[in-house]
Coordinates of N, CA and C in Angstrom, one line a residue:
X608 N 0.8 -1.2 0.0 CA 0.0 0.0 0.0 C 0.9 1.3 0.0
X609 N 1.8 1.2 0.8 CA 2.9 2.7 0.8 C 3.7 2.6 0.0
X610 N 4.0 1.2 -1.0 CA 5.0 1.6 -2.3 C 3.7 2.1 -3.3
X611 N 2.8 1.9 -3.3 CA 1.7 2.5 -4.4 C 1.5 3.8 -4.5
X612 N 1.3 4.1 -3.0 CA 1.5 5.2 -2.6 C 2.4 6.6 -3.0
X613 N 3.3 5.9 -2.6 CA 4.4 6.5 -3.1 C 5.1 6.5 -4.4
X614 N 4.8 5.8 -5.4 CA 4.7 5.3 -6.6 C 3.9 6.0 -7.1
X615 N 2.7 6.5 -7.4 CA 1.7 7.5 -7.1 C 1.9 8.7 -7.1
X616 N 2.7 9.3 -5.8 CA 3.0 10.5 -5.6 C 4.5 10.7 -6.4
X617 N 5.1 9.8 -6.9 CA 6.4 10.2 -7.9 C 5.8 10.6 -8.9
X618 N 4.9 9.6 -9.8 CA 4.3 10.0 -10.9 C 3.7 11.0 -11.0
X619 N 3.4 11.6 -9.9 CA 2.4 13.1 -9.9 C 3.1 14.1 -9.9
X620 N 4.0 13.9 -8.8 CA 5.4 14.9 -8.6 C 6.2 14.9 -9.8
X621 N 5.8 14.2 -11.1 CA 6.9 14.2 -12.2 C 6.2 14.7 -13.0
X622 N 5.3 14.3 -13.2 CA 3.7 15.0 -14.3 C 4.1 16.4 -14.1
X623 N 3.6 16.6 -13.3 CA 3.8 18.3 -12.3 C 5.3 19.3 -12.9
X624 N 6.3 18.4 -12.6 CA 7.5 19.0 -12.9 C 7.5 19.3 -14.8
X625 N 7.3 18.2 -15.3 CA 7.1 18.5 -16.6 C 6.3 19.0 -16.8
X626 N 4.5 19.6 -16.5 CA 3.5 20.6 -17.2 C 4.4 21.5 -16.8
X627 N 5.5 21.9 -15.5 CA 6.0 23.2 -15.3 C 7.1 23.5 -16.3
X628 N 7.6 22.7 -16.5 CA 9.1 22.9 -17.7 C 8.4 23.4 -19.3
X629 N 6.9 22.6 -19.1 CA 6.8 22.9 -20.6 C 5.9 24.7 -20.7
X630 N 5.5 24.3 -19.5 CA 4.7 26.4 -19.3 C 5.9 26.9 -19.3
X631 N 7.2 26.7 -18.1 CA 8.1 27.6 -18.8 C 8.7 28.0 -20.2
X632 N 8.6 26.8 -20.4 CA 9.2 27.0 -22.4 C 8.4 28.0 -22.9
X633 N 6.8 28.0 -22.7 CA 6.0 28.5 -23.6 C 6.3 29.8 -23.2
X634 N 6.2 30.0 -21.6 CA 5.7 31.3 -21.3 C 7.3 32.4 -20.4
X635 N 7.7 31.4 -20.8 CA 9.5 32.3 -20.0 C 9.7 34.4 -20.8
X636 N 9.9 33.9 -22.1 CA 10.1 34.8 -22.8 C 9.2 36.6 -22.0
X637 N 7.7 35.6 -22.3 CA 6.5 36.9 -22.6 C 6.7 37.5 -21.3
X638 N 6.9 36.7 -19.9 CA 6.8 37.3 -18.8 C 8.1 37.4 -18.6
X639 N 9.5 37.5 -18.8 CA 10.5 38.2 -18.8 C 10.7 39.7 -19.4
X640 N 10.1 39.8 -20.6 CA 9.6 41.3 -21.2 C 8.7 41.9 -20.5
X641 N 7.5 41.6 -19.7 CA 6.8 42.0 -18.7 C 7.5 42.5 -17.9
X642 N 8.5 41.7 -17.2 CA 9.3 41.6 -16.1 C 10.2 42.8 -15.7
X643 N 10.8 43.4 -17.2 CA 12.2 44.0 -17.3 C 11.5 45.3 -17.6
X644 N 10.5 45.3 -18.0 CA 10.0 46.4 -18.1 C 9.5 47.5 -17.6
X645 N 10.2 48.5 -16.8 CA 9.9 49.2 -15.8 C 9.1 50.6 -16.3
X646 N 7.5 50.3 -15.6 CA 6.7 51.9 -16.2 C 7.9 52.6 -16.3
X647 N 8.8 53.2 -15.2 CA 9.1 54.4 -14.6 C 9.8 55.0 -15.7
X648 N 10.6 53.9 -16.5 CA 11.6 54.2 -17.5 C 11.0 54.2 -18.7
X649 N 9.7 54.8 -18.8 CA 8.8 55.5 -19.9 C 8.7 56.6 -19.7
X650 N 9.3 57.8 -20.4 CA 8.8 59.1 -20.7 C 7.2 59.1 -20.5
X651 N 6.3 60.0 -19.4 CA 5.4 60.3 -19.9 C 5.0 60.7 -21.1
X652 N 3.9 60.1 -21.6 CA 2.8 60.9 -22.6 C 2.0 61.9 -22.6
X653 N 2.2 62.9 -21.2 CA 1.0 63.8 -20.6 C 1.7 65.0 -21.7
X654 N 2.2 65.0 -22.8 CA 2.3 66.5 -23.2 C 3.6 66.9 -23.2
X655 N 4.5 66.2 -23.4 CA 6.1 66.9 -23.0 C 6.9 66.5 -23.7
X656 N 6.5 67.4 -24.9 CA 7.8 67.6 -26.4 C 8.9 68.0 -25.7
X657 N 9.5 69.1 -25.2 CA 10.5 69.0 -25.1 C 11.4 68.0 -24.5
X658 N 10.8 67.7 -23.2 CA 11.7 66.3 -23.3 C 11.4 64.9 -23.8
X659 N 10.4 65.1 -24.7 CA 10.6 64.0 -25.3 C 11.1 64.1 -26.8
X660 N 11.7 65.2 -26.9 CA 12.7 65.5 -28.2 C 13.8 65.5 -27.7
X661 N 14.2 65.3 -26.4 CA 15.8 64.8 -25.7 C 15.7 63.2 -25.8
X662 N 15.0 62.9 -25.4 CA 14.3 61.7 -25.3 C 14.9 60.7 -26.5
X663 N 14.7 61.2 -27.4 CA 15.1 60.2 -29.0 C 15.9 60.1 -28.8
X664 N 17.1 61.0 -28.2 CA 18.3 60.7 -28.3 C 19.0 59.6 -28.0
X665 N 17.9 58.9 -26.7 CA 17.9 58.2 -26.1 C 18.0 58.3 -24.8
X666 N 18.3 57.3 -23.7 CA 18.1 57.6 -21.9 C 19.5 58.3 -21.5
X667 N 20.2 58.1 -22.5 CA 21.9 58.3 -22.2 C 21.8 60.4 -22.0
X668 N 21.3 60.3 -22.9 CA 20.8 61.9 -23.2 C 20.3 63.0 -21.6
X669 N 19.4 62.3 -20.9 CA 18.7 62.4 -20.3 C 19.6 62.4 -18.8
X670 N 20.4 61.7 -18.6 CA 21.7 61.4 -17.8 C 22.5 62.6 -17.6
X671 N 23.5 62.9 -19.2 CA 24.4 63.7 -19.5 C 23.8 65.1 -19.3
X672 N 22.7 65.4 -19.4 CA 21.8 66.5 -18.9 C 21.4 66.6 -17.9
X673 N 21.2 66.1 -17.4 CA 20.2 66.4 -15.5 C 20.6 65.5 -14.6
X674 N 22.0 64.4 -14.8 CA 22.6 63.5 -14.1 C 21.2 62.7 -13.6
X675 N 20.2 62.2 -13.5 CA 19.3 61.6 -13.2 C 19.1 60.5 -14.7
X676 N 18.6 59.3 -14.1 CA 18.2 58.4 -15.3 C 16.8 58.7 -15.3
X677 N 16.0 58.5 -16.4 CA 14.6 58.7 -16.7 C 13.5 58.4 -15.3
X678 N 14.2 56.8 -14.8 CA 13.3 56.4 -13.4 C 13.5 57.7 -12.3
X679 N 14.8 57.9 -12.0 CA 14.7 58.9 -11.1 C 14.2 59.8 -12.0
X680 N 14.7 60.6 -12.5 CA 13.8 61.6 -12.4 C 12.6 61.7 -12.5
X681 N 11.6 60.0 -13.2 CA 10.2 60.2 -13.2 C 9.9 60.6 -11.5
X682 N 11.0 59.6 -10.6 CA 10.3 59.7 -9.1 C 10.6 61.2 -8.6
X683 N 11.6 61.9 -8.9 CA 11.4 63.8 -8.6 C 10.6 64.2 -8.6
X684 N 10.0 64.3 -10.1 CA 8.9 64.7 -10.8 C 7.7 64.2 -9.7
X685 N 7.7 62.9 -9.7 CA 6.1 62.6 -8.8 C 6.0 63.3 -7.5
X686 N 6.8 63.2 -7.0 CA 7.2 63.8 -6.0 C 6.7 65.4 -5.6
X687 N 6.5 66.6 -6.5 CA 6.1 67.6 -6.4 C 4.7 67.6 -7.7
X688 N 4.5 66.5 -8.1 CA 4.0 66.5 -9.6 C 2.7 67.2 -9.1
X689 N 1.6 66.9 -8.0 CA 0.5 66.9 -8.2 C 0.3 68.3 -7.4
X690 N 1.3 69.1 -6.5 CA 1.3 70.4 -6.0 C 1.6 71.4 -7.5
X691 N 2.5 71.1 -8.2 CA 2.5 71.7 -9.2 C 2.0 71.7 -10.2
X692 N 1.3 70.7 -10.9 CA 0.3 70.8 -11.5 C -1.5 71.5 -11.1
X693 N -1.3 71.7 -10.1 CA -2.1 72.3 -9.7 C -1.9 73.9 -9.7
X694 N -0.7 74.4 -9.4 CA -0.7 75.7 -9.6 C -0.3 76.1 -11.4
X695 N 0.2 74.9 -11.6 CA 1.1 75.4 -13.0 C -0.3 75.9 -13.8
X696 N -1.8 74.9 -14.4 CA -2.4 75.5 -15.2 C -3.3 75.9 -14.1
X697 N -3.4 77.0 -12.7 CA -4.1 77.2 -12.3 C -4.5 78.8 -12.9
X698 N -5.7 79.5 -13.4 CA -5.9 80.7 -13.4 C -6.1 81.2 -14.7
X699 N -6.8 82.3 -15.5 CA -7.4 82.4 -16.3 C -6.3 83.1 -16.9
X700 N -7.0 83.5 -18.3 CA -5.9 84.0 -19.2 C -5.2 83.2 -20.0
X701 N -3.8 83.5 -20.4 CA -2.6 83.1 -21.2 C -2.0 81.9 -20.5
X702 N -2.7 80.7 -21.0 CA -1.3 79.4 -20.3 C -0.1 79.3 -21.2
X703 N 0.4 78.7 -20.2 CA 2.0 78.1 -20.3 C 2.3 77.5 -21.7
X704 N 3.2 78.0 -22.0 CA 3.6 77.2 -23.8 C 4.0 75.8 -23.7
X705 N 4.2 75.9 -22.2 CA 5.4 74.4 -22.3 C 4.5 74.0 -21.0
X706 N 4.7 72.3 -20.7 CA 4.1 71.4 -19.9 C 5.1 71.9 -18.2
X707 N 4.4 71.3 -17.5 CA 5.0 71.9 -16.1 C 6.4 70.5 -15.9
X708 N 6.1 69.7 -16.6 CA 7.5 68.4 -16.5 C 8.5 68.7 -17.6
X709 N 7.9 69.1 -18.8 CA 8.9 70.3 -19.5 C 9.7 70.7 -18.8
X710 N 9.2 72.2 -17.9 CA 10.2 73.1 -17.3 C 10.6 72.4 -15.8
X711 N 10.2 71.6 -15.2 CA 11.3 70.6 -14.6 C 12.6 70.4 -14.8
X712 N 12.4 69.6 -16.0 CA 13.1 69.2 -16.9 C 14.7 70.4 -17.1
X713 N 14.0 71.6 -17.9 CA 14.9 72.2 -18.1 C 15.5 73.3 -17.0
X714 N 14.6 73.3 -15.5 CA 15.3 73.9 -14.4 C 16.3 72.6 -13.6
X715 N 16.6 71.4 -14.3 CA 17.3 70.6 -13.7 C 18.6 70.6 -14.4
X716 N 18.2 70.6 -15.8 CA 19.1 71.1 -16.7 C 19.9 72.7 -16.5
X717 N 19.4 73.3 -16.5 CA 20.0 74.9 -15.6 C 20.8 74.7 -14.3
X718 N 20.1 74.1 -13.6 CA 21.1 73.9 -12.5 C 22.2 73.1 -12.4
X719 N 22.4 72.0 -13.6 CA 23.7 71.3 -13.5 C 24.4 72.3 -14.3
X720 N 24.0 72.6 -15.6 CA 24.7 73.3 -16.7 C 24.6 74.6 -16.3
X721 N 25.9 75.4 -15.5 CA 26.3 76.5 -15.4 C 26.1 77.3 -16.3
X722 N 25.7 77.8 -17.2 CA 25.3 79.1 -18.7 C 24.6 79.8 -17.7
X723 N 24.5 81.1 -19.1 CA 23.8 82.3 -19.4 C 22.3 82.0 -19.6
X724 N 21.9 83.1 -19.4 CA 20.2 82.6 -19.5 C 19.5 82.8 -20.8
X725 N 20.5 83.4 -21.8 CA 20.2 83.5 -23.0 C 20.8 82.0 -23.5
X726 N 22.2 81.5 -23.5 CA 22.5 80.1 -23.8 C 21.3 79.4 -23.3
X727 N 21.1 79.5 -22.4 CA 20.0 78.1 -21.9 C 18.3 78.3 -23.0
X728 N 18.0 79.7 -22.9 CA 17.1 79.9 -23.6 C 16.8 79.7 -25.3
X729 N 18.5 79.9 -25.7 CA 18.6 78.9 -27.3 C 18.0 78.1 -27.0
X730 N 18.9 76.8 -26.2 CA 18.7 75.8 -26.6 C 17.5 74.7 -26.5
X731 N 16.6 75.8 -25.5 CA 15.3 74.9 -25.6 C 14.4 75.9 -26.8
X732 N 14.7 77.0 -27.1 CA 14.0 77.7 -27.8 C 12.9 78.5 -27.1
X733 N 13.5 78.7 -26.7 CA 12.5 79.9 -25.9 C 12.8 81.7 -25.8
X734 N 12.2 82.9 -26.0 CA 13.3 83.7 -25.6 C 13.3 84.0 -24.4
X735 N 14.5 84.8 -23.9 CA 15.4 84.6 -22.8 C 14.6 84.7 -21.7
X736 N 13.5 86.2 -21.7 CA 12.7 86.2 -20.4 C 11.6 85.6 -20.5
X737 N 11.6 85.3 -21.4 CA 10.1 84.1 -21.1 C 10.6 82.5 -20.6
X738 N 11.9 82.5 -21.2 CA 12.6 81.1 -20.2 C 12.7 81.0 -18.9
X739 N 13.6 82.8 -18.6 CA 13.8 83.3 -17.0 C 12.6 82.7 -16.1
X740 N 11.3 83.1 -16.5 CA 10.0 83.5 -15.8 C 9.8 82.1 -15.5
X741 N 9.6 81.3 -16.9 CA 9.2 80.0 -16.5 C 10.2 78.8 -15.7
X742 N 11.6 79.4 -15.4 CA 12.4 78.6 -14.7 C 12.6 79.2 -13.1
X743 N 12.1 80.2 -13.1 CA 11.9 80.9 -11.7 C 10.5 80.6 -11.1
X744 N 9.6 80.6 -12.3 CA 8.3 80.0 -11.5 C 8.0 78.8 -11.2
X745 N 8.9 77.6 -11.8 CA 8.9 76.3 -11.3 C 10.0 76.6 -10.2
X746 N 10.4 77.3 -10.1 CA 11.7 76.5 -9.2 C 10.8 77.5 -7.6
X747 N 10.3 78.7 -8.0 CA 9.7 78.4 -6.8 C 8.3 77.3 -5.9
X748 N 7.9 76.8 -7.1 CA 7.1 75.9 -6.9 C 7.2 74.7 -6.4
X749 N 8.3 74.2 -7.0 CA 9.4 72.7 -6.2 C 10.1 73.1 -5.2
X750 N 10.5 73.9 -4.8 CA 11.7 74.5 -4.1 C 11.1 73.9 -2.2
X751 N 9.9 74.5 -2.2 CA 9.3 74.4 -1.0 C 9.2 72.8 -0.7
X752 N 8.9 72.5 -1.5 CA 8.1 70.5 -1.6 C 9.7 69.7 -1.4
X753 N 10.9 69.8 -2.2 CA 12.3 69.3 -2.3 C 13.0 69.7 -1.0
X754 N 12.8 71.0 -0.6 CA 13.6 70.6 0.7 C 13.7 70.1 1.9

């Protein structure tokens, strides 16, 4: 009766091991790409050309600029996202040309890259006091939340 038993439970224990080797076969791949794939290290889609025209460059881009890889800085960003989005399009009138993770973006960029505020304002394309305005009015907006 306990060699049947057990006889039994090998054959089951072996069935078992093989439906598992052969779901691994099938299914290793799909849930490894699943796996490796971290939201964080996706550029939002909420509206942010300019950095997602650094972005093509690739993540290396994004580094060499703001010393942060895409994940951290998506978690910076979260971090003040939902106080500043609240004041960024708050109030009537003329909105902002550029998204509030835009000018993140490029007040993180300002702060590592020592320049002129006209240099800085080339290179996103902006002119110079409309850059000023918009990198003084994020930075007072993050400023309070980051430290």
């Amino acid at each position: 009766m306990s060699r049947e038993t057990i006889s039994r439970l090998i054959a089951a224990s072996t069935e078992e091991s093989n439906n598992l080797h052969r779901a691994n076969l099938l299914f290793e791949q799909p849930v490894r790409e699943v796996e490796d794939a971290d939201p964080m290290d996706v550029p939002s889609a909420f509206d942010t050309p300019i950095l997602d025209s650094y972005m093509q460059a690739g993540s290396e881009a994004l580094l060499t600029l703001t010393n942060f890889t895409m994940t951290e800085f998506n978690i910076l960003c979260g971090l003040c996202e939902e106080d500043v989005q609240e004041s960024w399009y708050d109030g009537r009138g003329r909105q902002n040309s550029a998204s509030a993770k835009d000018v993140f973006f490029m007040l993180l960029v300002v702060m590592k890259h020592y320049d002129t505020w006209e240099r800085h304002a080339l290179d996103f394309n902006f002119r110079t006091p409309t850059f000023e305005k918009l990198i003084m009015r994020i930075m007072a907006l993050v400023e309070p939340i980051l430290t």
